[in-house]
mmCIF file with all atom_site columns, C-alpha atoms and ligand atoms in Angstrom:
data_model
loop_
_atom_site.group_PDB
_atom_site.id
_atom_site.type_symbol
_atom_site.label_atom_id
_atom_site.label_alt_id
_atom_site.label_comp_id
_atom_site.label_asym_id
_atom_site.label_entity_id
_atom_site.label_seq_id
_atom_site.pdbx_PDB_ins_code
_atom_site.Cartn_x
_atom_site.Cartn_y
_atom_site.Cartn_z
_atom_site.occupancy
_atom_site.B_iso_or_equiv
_atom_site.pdbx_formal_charge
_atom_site.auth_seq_id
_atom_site.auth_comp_id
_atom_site.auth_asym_id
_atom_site.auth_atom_id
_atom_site.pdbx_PDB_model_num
ATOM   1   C CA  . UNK A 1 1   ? 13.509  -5.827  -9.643  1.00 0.00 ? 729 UNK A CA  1
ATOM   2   C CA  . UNK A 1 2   ? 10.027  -7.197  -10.568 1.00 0.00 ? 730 UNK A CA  1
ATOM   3   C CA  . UNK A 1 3   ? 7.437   -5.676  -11.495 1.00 0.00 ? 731 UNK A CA  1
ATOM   4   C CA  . UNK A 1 4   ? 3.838   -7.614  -11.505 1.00 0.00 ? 732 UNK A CA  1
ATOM   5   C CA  . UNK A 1 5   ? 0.395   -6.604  -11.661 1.00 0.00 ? 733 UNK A CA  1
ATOM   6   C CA  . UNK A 1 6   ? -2.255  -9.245  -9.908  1.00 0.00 ? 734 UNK A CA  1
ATOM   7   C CA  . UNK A 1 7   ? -6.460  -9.082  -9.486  1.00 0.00 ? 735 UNK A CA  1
ATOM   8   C CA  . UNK A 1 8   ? -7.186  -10.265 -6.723  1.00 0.00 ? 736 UNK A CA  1
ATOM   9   C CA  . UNK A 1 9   ? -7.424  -10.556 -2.555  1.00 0.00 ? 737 UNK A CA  1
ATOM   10  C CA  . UNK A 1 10  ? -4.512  -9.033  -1.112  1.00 0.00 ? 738 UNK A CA  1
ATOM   11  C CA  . UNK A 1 11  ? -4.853  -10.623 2.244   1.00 0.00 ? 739 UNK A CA  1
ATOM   12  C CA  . UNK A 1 12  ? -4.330  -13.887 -0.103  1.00 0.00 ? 740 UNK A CA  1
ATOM   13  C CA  . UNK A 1 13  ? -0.747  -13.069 -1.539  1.00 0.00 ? 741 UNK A CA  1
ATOM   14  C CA  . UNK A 1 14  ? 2.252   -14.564 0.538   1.00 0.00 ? 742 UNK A CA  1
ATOM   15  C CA  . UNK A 1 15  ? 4.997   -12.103 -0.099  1.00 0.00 ? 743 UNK A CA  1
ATOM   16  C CA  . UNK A 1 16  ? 7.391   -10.512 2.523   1.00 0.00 ? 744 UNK A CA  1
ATOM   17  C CA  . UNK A 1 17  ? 4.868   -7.412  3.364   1.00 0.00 ? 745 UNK A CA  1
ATOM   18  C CA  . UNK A 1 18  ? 1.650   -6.593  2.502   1.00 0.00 ? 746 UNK A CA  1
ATOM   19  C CA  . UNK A 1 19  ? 0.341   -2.710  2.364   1.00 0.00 ? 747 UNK A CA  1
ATOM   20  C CA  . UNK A 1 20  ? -2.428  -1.777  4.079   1.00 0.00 ? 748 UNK A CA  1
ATOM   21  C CA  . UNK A 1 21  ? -4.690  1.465   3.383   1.00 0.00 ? 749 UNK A CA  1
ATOM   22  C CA  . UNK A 1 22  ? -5.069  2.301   7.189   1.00 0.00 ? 750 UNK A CA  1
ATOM   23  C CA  . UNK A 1 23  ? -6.123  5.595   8.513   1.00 0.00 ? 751 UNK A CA  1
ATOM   24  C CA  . UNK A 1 24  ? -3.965  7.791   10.776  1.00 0.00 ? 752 UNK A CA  1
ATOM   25  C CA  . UNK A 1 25  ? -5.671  5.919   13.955  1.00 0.00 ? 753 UNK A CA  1
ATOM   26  C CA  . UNK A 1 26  ? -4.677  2.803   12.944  1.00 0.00 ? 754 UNK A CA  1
ATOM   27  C CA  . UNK A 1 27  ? -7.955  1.677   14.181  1.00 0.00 ? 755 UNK A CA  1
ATOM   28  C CA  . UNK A 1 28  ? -8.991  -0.594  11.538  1.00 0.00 ? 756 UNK A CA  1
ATOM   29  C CA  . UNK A 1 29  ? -12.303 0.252   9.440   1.00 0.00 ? 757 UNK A CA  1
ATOM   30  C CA  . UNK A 1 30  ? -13.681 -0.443  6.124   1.00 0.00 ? 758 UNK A CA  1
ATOM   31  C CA  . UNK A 1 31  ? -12.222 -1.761  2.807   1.00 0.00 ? 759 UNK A CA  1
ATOM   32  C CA  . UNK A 1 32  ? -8.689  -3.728  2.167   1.00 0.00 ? 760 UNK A CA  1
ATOM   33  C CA  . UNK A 1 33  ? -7.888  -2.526  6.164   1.00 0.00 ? 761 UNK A CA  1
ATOM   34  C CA  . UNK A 1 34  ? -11.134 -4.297  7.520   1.00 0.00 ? 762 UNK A CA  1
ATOM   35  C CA  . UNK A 1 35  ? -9.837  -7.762  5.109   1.00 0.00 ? 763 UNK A CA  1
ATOM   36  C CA  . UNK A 1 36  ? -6.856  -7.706  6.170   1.00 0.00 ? 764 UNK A CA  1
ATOM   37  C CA  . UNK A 1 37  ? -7.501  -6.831  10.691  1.00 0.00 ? 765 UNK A CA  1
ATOM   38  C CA  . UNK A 1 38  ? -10.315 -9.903  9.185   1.00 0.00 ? 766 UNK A CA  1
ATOM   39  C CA  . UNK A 1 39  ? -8.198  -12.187 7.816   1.00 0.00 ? 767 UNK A CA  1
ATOM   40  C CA  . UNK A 1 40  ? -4.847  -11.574 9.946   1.00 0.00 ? 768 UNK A CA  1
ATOM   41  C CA  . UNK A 1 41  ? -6.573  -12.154 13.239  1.00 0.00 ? 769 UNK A CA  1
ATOM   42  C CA  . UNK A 1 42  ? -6.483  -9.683  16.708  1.00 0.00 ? 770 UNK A CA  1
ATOM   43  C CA  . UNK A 1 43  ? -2.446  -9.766  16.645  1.00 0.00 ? 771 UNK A CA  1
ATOM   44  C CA  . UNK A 1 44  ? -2.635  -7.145  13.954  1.00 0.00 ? 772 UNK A CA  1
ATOM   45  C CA  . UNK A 1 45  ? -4.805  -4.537  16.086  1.00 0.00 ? 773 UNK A CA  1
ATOM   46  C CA  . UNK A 1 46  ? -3.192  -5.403  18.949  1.00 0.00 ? 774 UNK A CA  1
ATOM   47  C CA  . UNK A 1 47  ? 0.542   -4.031  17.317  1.00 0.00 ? 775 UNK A CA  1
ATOM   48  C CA  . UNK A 1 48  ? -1.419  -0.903  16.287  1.00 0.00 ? 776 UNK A CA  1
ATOM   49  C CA  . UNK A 1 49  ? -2.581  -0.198  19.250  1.00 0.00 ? 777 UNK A CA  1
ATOM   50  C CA  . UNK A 1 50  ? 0.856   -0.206  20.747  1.00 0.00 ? 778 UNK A CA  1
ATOM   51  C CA  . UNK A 1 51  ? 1.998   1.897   18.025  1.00 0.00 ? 779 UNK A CA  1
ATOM   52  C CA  . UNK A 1 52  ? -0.996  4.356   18.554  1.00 0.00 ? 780 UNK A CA  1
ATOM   53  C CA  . UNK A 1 53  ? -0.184  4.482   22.563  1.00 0.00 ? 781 UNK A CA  1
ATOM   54  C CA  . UNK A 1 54  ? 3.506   5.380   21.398  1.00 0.00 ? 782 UNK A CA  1
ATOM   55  C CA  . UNK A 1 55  ? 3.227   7.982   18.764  1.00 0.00 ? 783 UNK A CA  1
ATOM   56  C CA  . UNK A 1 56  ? -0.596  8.733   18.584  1.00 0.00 ? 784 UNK A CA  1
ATOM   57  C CA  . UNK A 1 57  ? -1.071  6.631   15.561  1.00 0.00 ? 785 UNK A CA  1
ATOM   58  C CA  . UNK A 1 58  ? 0.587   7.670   11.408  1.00 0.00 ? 786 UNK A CA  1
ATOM   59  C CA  . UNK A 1 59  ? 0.115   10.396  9.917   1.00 0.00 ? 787 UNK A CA  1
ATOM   60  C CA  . UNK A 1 60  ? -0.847  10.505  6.005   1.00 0.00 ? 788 UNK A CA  1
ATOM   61  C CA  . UNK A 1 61  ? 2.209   9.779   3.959   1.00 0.00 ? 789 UNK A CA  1
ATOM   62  C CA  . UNK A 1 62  ? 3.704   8.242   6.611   1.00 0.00 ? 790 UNK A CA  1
ATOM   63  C CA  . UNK A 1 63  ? 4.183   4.122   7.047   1.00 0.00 ? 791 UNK A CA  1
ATOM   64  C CA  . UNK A 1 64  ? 4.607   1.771   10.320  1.00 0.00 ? 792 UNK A CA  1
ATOM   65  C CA  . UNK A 1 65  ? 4.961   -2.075  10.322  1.00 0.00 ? 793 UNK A CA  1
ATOM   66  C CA  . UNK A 1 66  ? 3.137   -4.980  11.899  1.00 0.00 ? 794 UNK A CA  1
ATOM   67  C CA  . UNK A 1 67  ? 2.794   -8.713  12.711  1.00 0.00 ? 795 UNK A CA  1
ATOM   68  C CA  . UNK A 1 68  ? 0.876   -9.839  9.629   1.00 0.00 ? 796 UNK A CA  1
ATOM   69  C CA  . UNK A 1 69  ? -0.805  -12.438 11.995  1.00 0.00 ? 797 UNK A CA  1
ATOM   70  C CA  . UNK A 1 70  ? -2.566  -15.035 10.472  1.00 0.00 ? 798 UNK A CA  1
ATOM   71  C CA  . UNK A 1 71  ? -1.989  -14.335 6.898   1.00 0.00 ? 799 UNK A CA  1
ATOM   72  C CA  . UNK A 1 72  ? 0.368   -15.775 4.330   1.00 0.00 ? 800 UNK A CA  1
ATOM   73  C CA  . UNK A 1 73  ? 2.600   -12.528 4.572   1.00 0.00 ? 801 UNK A CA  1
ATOM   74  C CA  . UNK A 1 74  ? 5.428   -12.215 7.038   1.00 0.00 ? 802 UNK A CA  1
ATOM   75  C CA  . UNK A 1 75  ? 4.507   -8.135  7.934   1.00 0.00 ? 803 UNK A CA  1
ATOM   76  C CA  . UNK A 1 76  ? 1.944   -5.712  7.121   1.00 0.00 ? 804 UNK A CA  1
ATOM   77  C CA  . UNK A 1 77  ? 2.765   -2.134  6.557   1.00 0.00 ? 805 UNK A CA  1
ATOM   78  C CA  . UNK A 1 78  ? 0.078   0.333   7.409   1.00 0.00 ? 806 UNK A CA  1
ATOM   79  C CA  . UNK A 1 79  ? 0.190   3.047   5.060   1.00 0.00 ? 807 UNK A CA  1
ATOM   80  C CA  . UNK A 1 80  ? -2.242  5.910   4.942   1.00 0.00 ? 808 UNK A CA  1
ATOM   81  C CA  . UNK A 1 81  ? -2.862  7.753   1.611   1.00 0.00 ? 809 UNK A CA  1
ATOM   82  C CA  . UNK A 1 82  ? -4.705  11.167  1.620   1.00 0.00 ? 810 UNK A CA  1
ATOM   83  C CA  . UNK A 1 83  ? -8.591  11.566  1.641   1.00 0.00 ? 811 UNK A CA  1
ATOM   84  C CA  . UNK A 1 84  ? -9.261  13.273  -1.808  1.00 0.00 ? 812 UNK A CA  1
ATOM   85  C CA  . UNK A 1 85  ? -10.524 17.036  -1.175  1.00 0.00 ? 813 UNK A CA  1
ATOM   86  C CA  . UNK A 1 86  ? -10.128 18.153  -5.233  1.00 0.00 ? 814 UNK A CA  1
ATOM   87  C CA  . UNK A 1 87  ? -6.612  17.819  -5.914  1.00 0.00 ? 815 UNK A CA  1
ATOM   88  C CA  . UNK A 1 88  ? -5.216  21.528  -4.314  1.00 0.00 ? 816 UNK A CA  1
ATOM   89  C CA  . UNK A 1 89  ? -4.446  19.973  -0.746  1.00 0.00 ? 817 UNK A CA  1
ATOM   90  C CA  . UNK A 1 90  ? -1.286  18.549  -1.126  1.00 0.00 ? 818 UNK A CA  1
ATOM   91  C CA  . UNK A 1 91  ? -3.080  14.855  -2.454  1.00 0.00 ? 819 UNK A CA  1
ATOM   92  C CA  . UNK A 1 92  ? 0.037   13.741  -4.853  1.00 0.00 ? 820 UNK A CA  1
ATOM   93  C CA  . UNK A 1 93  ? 2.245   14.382  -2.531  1.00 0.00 ? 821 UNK A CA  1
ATOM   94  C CA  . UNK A 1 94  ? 0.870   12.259  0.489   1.00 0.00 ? 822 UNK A CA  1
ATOM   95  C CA  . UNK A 1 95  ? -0.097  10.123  -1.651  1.00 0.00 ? 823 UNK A CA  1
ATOM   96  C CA  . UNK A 1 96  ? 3.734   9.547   -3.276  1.00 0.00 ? 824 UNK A CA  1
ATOM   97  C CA  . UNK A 1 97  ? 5.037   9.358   0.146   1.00 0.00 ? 825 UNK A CA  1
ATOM   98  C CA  . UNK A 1 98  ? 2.713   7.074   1.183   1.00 0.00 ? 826 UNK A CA  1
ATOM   99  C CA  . UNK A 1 99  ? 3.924   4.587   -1.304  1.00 0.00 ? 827 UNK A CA  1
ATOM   100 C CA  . UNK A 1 100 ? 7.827   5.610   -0.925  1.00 0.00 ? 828 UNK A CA  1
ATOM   101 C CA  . UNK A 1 101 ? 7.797   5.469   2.964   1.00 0.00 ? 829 UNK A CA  1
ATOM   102 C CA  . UNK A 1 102 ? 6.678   1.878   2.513   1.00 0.00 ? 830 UNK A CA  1
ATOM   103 C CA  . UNK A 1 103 ? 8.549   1.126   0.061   1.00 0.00 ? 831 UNK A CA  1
ATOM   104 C CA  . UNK A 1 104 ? 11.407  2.495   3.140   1.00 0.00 ? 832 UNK A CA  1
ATOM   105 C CA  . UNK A 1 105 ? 10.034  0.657   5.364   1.00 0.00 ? 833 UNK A CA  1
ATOM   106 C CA  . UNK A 1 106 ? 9.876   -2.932  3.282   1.00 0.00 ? 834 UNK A CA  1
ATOM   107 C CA  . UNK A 1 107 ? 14.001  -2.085  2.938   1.00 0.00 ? 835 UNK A CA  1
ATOM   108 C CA  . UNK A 1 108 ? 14.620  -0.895  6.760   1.00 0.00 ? 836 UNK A CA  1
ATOM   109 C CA  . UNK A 1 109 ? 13.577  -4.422  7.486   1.00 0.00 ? 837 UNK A CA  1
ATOM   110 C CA  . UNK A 1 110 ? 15.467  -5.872  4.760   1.00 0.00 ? 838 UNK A CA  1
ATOM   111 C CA  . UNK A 1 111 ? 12.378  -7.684  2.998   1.00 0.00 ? 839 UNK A CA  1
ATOM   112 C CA  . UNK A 1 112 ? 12.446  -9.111  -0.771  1.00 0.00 ? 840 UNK A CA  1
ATOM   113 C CA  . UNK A 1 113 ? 8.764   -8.727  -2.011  1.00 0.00 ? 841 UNK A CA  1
ATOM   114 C CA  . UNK A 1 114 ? 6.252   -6.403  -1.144  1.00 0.00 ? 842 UNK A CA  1
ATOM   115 C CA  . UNK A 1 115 ? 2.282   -6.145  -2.153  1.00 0.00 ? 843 UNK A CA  1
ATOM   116 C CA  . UNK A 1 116 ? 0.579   -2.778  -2.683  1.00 0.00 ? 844 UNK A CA  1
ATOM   117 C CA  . UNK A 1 117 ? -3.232  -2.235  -2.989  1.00 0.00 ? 845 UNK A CA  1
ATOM   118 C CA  . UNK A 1 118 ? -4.761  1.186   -5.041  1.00 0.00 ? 846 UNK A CA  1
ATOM   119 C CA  . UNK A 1 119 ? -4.254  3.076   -1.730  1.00 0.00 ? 847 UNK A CA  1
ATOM   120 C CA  . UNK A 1 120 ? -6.304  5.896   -1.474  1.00 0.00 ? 848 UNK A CA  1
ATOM   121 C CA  . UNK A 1 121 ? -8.763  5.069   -4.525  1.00 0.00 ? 849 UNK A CA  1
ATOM   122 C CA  . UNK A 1 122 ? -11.616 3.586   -2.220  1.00 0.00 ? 850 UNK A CA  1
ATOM   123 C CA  . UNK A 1 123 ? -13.398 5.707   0.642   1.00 0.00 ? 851 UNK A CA  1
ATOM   124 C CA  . UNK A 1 124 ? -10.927 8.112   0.380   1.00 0.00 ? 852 UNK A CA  1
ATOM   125 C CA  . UNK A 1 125 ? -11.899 8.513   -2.536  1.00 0.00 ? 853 UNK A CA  1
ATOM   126 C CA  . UNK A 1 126 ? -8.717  9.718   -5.078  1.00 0.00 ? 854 UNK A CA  1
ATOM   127 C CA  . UNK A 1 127 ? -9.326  9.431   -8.800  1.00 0.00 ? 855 UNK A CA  1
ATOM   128 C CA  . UNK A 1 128 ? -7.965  5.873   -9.497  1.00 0.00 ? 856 UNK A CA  1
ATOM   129 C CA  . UNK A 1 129 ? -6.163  6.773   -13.105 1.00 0.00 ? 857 UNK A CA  1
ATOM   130 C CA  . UNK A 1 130 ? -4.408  9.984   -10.907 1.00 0.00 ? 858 UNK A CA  1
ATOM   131 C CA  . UNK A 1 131 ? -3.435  7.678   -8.587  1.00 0.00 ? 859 UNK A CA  1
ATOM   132 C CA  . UNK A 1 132 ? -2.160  4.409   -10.211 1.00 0.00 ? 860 UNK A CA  1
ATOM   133 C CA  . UNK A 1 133 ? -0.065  7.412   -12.137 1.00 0.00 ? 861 UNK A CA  1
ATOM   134 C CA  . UNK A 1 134 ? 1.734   8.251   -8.893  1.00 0.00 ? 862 UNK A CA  1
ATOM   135 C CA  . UNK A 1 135 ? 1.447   4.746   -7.456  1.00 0.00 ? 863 UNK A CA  1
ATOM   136 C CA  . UNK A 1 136 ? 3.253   3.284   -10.756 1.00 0.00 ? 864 UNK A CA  1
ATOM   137 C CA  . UNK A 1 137 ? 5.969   6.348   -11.208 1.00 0.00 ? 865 UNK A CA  1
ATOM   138 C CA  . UNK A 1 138 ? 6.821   5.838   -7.316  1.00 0.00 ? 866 UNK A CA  1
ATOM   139 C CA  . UNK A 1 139 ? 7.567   2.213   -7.890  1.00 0.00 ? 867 UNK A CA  1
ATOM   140 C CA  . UNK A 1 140 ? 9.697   2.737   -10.778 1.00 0.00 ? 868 UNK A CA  1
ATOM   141 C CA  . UNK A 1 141 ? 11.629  5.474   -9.359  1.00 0.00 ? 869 UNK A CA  1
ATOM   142 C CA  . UNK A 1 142 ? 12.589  3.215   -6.527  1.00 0.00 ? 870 UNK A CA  1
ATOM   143 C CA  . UNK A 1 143 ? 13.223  -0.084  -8.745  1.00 0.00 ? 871 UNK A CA  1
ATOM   144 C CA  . UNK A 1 144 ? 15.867  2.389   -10.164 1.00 0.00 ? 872 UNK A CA  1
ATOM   145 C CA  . UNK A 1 145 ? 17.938  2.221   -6.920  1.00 0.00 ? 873 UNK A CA  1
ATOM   146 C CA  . UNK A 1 146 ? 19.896  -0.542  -5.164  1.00 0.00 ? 874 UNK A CA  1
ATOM   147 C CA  . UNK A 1 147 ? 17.149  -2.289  -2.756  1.00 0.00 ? 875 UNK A CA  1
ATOM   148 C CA  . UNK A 1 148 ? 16.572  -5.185  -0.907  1.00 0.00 ? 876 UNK A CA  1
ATOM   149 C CA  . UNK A 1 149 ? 13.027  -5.498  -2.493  1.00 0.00 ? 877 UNK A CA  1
ATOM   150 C CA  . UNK A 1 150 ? 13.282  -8.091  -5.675  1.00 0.00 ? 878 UNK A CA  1
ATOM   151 C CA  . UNK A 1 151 ? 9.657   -8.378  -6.356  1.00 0.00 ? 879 UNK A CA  1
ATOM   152 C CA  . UNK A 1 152 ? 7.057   -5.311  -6.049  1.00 0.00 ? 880 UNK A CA  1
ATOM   153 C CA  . UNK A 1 153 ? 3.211   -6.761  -6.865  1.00 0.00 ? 881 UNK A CA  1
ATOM   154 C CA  . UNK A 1 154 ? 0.104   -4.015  -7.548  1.00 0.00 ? 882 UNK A CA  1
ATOM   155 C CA  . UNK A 1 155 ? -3.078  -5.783  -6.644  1.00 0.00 ? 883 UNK A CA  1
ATOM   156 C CA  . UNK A 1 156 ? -6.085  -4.581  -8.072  1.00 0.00 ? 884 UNK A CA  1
ATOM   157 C CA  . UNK A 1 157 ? -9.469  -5.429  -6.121  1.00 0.00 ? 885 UNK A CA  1
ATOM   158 C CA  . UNK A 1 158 ? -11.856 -4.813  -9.167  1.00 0.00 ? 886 UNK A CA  1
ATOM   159 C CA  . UNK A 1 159 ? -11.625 -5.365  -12.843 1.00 0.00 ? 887 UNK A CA  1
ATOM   160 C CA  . UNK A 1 160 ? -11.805 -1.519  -13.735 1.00 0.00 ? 888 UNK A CA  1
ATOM   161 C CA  . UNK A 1 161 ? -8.415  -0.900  -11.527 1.00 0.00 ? 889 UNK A CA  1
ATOM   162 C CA  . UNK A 1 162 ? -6.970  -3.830  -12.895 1.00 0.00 ? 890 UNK A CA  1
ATOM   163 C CA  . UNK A 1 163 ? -7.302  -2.654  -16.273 1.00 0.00 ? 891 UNK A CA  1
ATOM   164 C CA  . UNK A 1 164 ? -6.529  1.119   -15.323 1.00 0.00 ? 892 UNK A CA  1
ATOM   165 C CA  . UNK A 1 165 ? -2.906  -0.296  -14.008 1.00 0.00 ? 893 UNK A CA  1
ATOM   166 C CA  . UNK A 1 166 ? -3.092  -3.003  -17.360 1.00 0.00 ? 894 UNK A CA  1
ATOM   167 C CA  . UNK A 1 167 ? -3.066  -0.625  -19.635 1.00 0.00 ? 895 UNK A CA  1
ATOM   168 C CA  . UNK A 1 168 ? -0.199  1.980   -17.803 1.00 0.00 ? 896 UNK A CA  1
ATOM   169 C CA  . UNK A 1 169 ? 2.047   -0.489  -17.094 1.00 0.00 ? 897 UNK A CA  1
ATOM   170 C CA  . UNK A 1 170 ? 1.890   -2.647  -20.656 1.00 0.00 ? 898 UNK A CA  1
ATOM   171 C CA  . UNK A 1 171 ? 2.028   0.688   -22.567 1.00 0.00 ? 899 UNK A CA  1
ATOM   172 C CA  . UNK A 1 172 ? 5.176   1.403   -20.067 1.00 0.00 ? 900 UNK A CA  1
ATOM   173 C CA  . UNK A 1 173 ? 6.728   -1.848  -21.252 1.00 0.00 ? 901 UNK A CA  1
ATOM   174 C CA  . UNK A 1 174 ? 6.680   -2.715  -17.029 1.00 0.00 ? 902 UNK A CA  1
ATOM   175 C CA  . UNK A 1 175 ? 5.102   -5.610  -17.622 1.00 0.00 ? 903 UNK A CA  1
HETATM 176 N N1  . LIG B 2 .   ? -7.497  -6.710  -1.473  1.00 0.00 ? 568 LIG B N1  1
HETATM 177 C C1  . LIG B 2 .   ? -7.003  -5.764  -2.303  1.00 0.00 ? 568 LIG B C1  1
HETATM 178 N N2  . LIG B 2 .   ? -7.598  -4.569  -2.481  1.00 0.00 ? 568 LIG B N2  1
HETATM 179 C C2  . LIG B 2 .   ? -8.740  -4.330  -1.812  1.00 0.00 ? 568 LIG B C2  1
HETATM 180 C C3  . LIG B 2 .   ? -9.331  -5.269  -0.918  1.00 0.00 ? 568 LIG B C3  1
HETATM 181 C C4  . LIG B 2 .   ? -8.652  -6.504  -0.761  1.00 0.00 ? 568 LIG B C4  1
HETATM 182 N N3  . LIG B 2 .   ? -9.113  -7.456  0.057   1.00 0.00 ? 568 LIG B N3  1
HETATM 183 N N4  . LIG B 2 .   ? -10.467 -4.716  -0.414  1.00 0.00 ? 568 LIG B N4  1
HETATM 184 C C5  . LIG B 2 .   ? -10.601 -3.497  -0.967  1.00 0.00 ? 568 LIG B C5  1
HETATM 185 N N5  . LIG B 2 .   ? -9.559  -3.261  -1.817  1.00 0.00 ? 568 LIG B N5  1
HETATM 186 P P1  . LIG B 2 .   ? -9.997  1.398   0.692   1.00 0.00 ? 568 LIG B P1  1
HETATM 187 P P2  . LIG B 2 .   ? -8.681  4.017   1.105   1.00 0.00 ? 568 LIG B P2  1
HETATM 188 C C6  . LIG B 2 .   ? -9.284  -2.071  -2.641  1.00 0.00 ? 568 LIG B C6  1
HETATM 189 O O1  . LIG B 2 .   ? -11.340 2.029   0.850   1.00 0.00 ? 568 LIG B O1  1
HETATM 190 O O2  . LIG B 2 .   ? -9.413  4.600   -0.042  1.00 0.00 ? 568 LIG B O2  1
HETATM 191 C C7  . LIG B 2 .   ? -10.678 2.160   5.503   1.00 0.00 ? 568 LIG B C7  1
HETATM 192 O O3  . LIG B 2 .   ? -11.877 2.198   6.214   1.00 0.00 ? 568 LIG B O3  1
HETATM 193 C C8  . LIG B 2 .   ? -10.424 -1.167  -2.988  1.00 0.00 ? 568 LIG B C8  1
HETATM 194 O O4  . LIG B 2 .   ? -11.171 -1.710  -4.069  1.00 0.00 ? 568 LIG B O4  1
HETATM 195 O O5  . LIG B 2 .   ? -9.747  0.107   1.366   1.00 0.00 ? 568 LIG B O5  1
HETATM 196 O O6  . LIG B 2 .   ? -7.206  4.278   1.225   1.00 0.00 ? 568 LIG B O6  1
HETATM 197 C C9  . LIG B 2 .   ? -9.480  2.638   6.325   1.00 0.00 ? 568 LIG B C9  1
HETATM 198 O O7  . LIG B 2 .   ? -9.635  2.315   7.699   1.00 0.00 ? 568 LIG B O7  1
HETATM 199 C C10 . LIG B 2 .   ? -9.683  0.110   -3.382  1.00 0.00 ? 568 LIG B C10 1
HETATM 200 O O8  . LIG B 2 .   ? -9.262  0.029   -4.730  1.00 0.00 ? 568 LIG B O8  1
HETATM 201 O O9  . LIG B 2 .   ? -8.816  2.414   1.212   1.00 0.00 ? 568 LIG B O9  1
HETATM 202 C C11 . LIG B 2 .   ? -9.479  4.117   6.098   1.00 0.00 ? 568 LIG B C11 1
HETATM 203 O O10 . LIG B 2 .   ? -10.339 4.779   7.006   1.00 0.00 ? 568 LIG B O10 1
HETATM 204 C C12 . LIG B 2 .   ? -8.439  0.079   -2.501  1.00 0.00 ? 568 LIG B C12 1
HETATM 205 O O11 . LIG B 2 .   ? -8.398  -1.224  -1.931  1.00 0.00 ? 568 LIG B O11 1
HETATM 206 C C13 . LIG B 2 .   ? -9.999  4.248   4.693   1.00 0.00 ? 568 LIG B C13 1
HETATM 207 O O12 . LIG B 2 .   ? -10.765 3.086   4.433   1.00 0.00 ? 568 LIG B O12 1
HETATM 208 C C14 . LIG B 2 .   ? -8.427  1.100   -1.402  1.00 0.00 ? 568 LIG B C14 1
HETATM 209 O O13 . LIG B 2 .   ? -9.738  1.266   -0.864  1.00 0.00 ? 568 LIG B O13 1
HETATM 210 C C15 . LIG B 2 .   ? -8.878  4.288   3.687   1.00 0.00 ? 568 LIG B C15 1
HETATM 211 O O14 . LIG B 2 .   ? -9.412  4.528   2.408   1.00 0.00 ? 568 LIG B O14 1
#
């Protein structure tokens, strides 16, 4: 499995699935969620809203899977990371799973390359070094096992993430 790190647009990057950092609505807002709704076209809101009128939406931690529309992706998986309260509310956790249950979810539908923004680190507002930590460990831990998924990207939106997740995964020897 592959490893890269990329700065960039995610809503630009034409692998398998894309992640988006949705809320537990699924109703589209601010941030990489608003680019990619944006960018992807109505198809994209229109598959959430079907998945809210089935199951009332995703709770945090937990991942569904869209159309990817208009975009260069085949699928987007909506993923939604925890809202930072100070670190004693169960944060790492949600935040893990939020990253492993897409990482399922890429594999369920047997897809090759997956794209994962700093979920969580923007109006939710988790510390981005605490989180690229997780975001980087649950990665590896999952390149360990047999997967469908060749190619795992981390796209960084800003240069300070970028060189947060630079510096982790070079000293790592990841990349
Ligand atoms: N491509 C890649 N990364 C991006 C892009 C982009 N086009 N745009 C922003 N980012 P955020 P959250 C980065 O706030 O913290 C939404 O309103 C951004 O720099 O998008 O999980 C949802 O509806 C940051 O590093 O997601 C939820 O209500 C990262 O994406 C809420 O925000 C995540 O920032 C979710 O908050």
């Amino acid at each position: 499995m592959n490893i890269q790190l990329i700065k960039g647009d995610i809503t630009k990057i034409k692998v398998d699935a894309i992640v988006n950092a949705a809320n537990s609505r699924l109703a589209g807002g601010g941030g990489v969620d608003g680019a990619i709704h944006k960018a992807g076209g109505p198809s994209i809101m229109k598959a959430c809203d079907f998945i809210r009128k089935q199951t009332g939406g995703c709770p945090a931690g937990e991942a569904v899977i869209t159309t990817a529309g208009k975009l260069p992706a085949k699928k987007v998986i909506h993923t939604v990371g925890p809202v930072w309260r100070g670190g004693n509310f169960n944060e790492p956790v949600l935040l893990r799973n939020a990253y492993e249950n897409s990482l399922k979810m890429a594999e369920k539908h047997g897809l090759e390359s997956i794209a994962f923004p700093n979920i969580s680190t923007g109006v939710y507002g988790y510390p981005l070094g605490a989180a690229a930590d997780i975001a980087i460990n649950a990665v590896i831990q999952h390149s360990d096992q047999a997967s469908s998924i060749k190619l795992i990207i981390f796209v960084c939106f800003d240069t300070l993430s970028f060189d947060i997740y630079n510096k982790k995964l070079t000293s790592m020897g990841v990349i």
